[in-house]
mmCIF file of C-alpha atoms and ligand atoms in Angstrom:
data_model
loop_
_atom_site.group_PDB
_atom_site.id
_atom_site.type_symbol
_atom_site.label_atom_id
_atom_site.label_comp_id
_atom_site.label_asym_id
_atom_site.label_seq_id
_atom_site.Cartn_x
_atom_site.Cartn_y
_atom_site.Cartn_z
ATOM 1 C CA ASP P 1 14.560 -231.142 108.403
ATOM 2 C CA SER P 2 12.624 -229.054 106.141
ATOM 3 C CA LEU P 3 12.606 -225.406 106.864
ATOM 4 C CA TYR P 4 8.962 -225.141 105.464
ATOM 5 C CA GLN P 5 8.152 -227.698 107.868
ATOM 6 C CA ASP P 6 9.997 -226.006 110.486
ATOM 7 C CA LEU P 7 8.288 -222.832 110.264
ATOM 8 C CA GLY P 8 4.747 -224.576 110.549
ATOM 9 C CA GLY P 9 4.406 -224.930 106.885
ATOM 10 C CA MET P 10 1.860 -222.181 105.132
ATOM 11 C CA THR P 11 0.137 -221.694 108.081
ATOM 12 C CA GLY P 12 3.209 -221.007 110.077
ATOM 13 C CA ILE P 13 4.400 -218.716 107.318
ATOM 14 C CA GLU P 14 1.021 -216.636 107.109
ATOM 15 C CA THR P 15 1.332 -215.971 110.728
ATOM 16 C CA LEU P 16 4.772 -214.901 110.703
ATOM 17 C CA VAL P 17 4.400 -212.396 107.888
ATOM 18 C CA ASP P 18 1.345 -211.072 109.754
ATOM 19 C CA GLY P 19 3.053 -210.417 112.905
ATOM 20 C CA LEU P 20 6.032 -209.147 110.819
ATOM 21 C CA LEU P 21 3.700 -206.783 108.928
ATOM 22 C CA PHE P 22 2.161 -205.663 112.204
ATOM 23 C CA ARG P 23 5.229 -205.081 113.674
ATOM 24 C CA ILE P 24 6.631 -202.812 110.679
ATOM 25 C CA SER P 25 3.069 -200.865 111.395
ATOM 26 C CA GLU P 26 4.639 -199.871 115.058
ATOM 27 C CA ASP P 27 7.817 -199.471 113.797
ATOM 28 C CA SER P 28 8.654 -195.989 113.735
ATOM 29 C CA ARG P 29 12.140 -196.301 112.043
ATOM 30 C CA ILE P 30 10.610 -197.878 108.822
ATOM 31 C CA VAL P 31 6.783 -197.290 108.789
ATOM 32 C CA ASP P 32 6.725 -194.346 106.794
ATOM 33 C CA GLN P 33 8.219 -196.160 103.683
ATOM 34 C CA PHE P 34 5.777 -198.663 103.590
ATOM 35 C CA ALA P 35 3.475 -195.280 103.156
ATOM 36 C CA ASP P 36 2.246 -196.503 99.511
ATOM 37 C CA ALA P 37 2.915 -200.361 99.692
ATOM 38 C CA ASP P 38 -0.473 -202.543 99.373
ATOM 39 C CA PRO P 39 -0.440 -204.640 102.616
ATOM 40 C CA GLY P 40 -2.836 -207.331 101.119
ATOM 41 C CA ARG P 41 -0.718 -208.135 98.197
ATOM 42 C CA LEU P 42 2.189 -207.626 100.282
ATOM 43 C CA HIS P 43 1.154 -210.620 102.725
ATOM 44 C CA ARG P 44 0.781 -212.959 99.897
ATOM 45 C CA THR P 45 4.090 -212.062 98.162
ATOM 46 C CA LEU P 46 6.107 -212.163 100.961
ATOM 47 C CA SER P 47 4.512 -215.352 102.161
ATOM 48 C CA GLU P 48 5.069 -216.615 98.824
ATOM 49 C CA GLN P 49 8.683 -215.729 98.836
ATOM 50 C CA ILE P 50 9.338 -217.245 102.369
ATOM 51 C CA CYS P 51 7.282 -220.578 101.714
ATOM 52 C CA GLU P 52 9.687 -220.789 98.286
ATOM 53 C CA LEU P 53 13.052 -220.236 100.113
ATOM 54 C CA ALA P 54 12.171 -222.486 102.409
ATOM 55 C CA GLY P 55 11.490 -225.198 100.133
ATOM 56 C CA GLY P 56 7.708 -224.987 100.369
ATOM 57 C CA PRO P 57 5.685 -226.132 97.431
ATOM 58 C CA CYS P 58 4.715 -221.871 96.696
ATOM 59 C CA VAL P 59 6.072 -219.868 93.516
ATOM 60 C CA TYR P 60 6.628 -216.316 94.069
ATOM 61 C CA SER P 61 4.821 -214.113 92.128
ATOM 62 C CA GLY P 62 5.719 -211.052 93.151
ATOM 63 C CA ASP P 63 8.328 -208.323 91.465
ATOM 64 C CA ASP P 64 11.977 -209.093 91.103
ATOM 65 C CA MET P 65 13.603 -207.398 94.382
ATOM 66 C CA VAL P 66 15.750 -204.842 92.997
ATOM 67 C CA THR P 67 12.478 -203.337 90.912
ATOM 68 C CA VAL P 68 10.480 -203.251 93.854
ATOM 69 C CA HIS P 69 12.982 -201.438 96.112
ATOM 70 C CA THR P 70 14.766 -199.369 93.637
ATOM 71 C CA GLY P 71 14.093 -195.683 94.036
ATOM 72 C CA ARG P 72 13.076 -195.913 97.985
ATOM 73 C CA ASN P 73 16.470 -195.074 99.215
ATOM 74 C CA ILE P 74 16.659 -198.099 101.559
ATOM 75 C CA SER P 75 19.417 -197.401 103.682
ATOM 76 C CA GLU P 76 21.742 -200.564 105.641
ATOM 77 C CA ALA P 77 19.676 -199.204 109.260
ATOM 78 C CA SER P 78 16.410 -199.459 107.542
ATOM 79 C CA PHE P 79 16.813 -203.125 106.353
ATOM 80 C CA ASN P 80 18.787 -204.199 109.766
ATOM 81 C CA ALA P 81 15.526 -202.620 111.315
ATOM 82 C CA LEU P 82 13.435 -204.527 109.507
ATOM 83 C CA VAL P 83 15.699 -207.644 109.814
ATOM 84 C CA GLU P 84 15.152 -206.814 114.086
ATOM 85 C CA ASP P 85 11.175 -206.640 113.669
ATOM 86 C CA LEU P 86 11.823 -210.249 112.044
ATOM 87 C CA VAL P 87 13.850 -211.763 114.677
ATOM 88 C CA GLU P 88 11.433 -210.541 117.641
ATOM 89 C CA VAL P 89 8.591 -211.760 115.675
ATOM 90 C CA MET P 90 10.006 -214.724 115.072
ATOM 91 C CA GLU P 91 10.997 -215.223 119.063
ATOM 92 C CA TYR P 92 7.799 -214.081 119.788
ATOM 93 C CA GLN P 93 5.946 -216.920 117.964
ATOM 94 C CA HIS P 94 8.697 -219.357 119.190
ATOM 95 C CA ILE P 95 10.076 -220.657 116.318
ATOM 96 C CA PRO P 96 13.255 -222.968 116.483
ATOM 97 C CA ILE P 97 16.460 -220.801 116.810
ATOM 98 C CA ARG P 98 17.960 -223.138 114.258
ATOM 99 C CA ALA P 99 15.210 -222.417 111.595
ATOM 100 C CA GLN P 100 15.580 -218.992 112.413
ATOM 101 C CA ASN P 101 19.056 -218.844 111.634
ATOM 102 C CA ARG P 102 18.508 -220.639 108.305
ATOM 103 C CA LEU P 103 15.730 -217.947 107.534
ATOM 104 C CA LEU P 104 17.763 -215.574 108.205
ATOM 105 C CA ALA P 105 20.787 -217.009 106.283
ATOM 106 C CA LEU P 106 18.390 -217.373 103.200
ATOM 107 C CA LEU P 107 17.340 -213.803 103.370
ATOM 108 C CA ALA P 108 21.018 -212.251 104.205
ATOM 109 C CA PRO P 109 21.888 -212.807 100.241
ATOM 110 C CA MET P 110 19.317 -210.223 99.034
ATOM 111 C CA ARG P 111 20.444 -206.978 101.194
ATOM 112 C CA GLY P 112 22.203 -206.482 97.677
ATOM 113 C CA GLU P 113 19.194 -206.071 95.668
ATOM 114 C CA ILE P 114 17.275 -203.943 98.723
ATOM 115 C CA ILE P 115 19.481 -201.457 100.064
ATOM 116 C CA ARG P 116 20.971 -198.170 98.533
ATOM 117 C CA LEU P 117 19.095 -198.358 94.895
HETATM 118 C C1 HEM Q 201 15.116 -209.183 103.425
HETATM 119 C C2 HEM Q 201 14.581 -207.904 103.766
HETATM 120 C C3 HEM Q 201 13.305 -207.865 102.992
HETATM 121 C C4 HEM Q 201 12.526 -208.602 101.950
HETATM 122 C C5 HEM Q 201 12.965 -210.224 101.777
HETATM 123 C C6 HEM Q 201 11.683 -207.819 101.055
HETATM 124 C C7 HEM Q 201 11.016 -208.527 100.294
HETATM 125 C C8 HEM Q 201 10.023 -207.913 99.700
HETATM 126 C C9 HEM Q 201 8.738 -208.228 98.796
HETATM 127 C C10 HEM Q 201 8.497 -210.118 98.566
HETATM 128 C C11 HEM Q 201 8.077 -207.754 98.268
HETATM 129 C C12 HEM Q 201 6.775 -207.510 97.280
HETATM 130 C C13 HEM Q 201 7.186 -207.605 96.005
HETATM 131 C C14 HEM Q 201 5.788 -207.749 95.123
HETATM 132 O O1 HEM Q 201 4.633 -207.439 95.752
HETATM 133 O O2 HEM Q 201 5.989 -207.549 93.599
HETATM 134 C C15 HEM Q 201 8.396 -206.361 98.788
HETATM 135 C C16 HEM Q 201 7.891 -205.172 98.910
HETATM 136 C C17 HEM Q 201 8.599 -203.802 99.417
HETATM 137 N N1 HEM Q 201 9.073 -203.621 100.055
HETATM 138 FE FE1 HEM Q 201 10.659 -204.799 100.566
HETATM 139 N N2 HEM Q 201 11.738 -206.916 101.167
HETATM 140 C C18 HEM Q 201 13.051 -206.345 102.284
HETATM 141 C C19 HEM Q 201 13.656 -205.494 102.903
HETATM 142 C C20 HEM Q 201 12.763 -203.984 103.042
HETATM 143 C C21 HEM Q 201 13.019 -202.597 103.667
HETATM 144 C C22 HEM Q 201 14.056 -202.644 104.449
HETATM 145 C C23 HEM Q 201 12.255 -202.044 103.190
HETATM 146 C C24 HEM Q 201 12.309 -200.239 103.909
HETATM 147 C C25 HEM Q 201 12.257 -200.429 104.802
HETATM 148 C C26 HEM Q 201 11.132 -202.214 102.114
HETATM 149 C C27 HEM Q 201 10.350 -201.847 101.767
HETATM 150 C C28 HEM Q 201 9.353 -202.310 100.777
HETATM 151 C C29 HEM Q 201 7.916 -201.618 100.193
HETATM 152 C C30 HEM Q 201 7.569 -200.386 100.957
HETATM 153 C C31 HEM Q 201 7.694 -202.518 99.287
HETATM 154 C C32 HEM Q 201 6.411 -202.492 98.613
HETATM 155 C C33 HEM Q 201 6.106 -202.173 97.194
HETATM 156 C C34 HEM Q 201 5.176 -202.046 96.854
HETATM 157 O O3 HEM Q 201 3.822 -202.121 97.359
HETATM 158 O O4 HEM Q 201 4.751 -201.264 95.566
HETATM 159 N N3 HEM Q 201 11.554 -204.059 102.133
HETATM 160 N N4 HEM Q 201 9.676 -206.086 99.351
#
């Protein structure tokens, strides 16, 4: 019953993050806000973060959420757009609904460390 396993382990999580970053790159609502991001690093740190949150054997090595998102003026609408992209990728990759909801529930509390900073 580990979320990590339900997401397909590290391989599944990396596939999920691949899909998410691709989807963001095609999402005109938010793509411009990622103009200065380092895609390779983002792929690694986001995968680690999801792996750790899901109870997997990873340790997040990125910077803290407030630091990376401060000064970016990320709106609630942008946050919701990214979450929508994530849900679409999880649907597309046939991640079970229960696992989708568990992951979303782990990410939702981060909203305050991301928006309007
Ligand atoms: C649940 C929502 C989100 C999570 C879990 C999340 C997580 C992360 C993580 C783990 C990093 C990498 C930190 C590092 O490498 O040290 C990051 C960076 C970043 N995030 Fe978010 N983020 C979220 C929402 C957003 C939104 C909505 C935007 C903008 C629309 C955004 C814009 C960025 C940008 C531009 C970076 C790159 C910073 C850099 O490369 O210096 N994030 N985020």
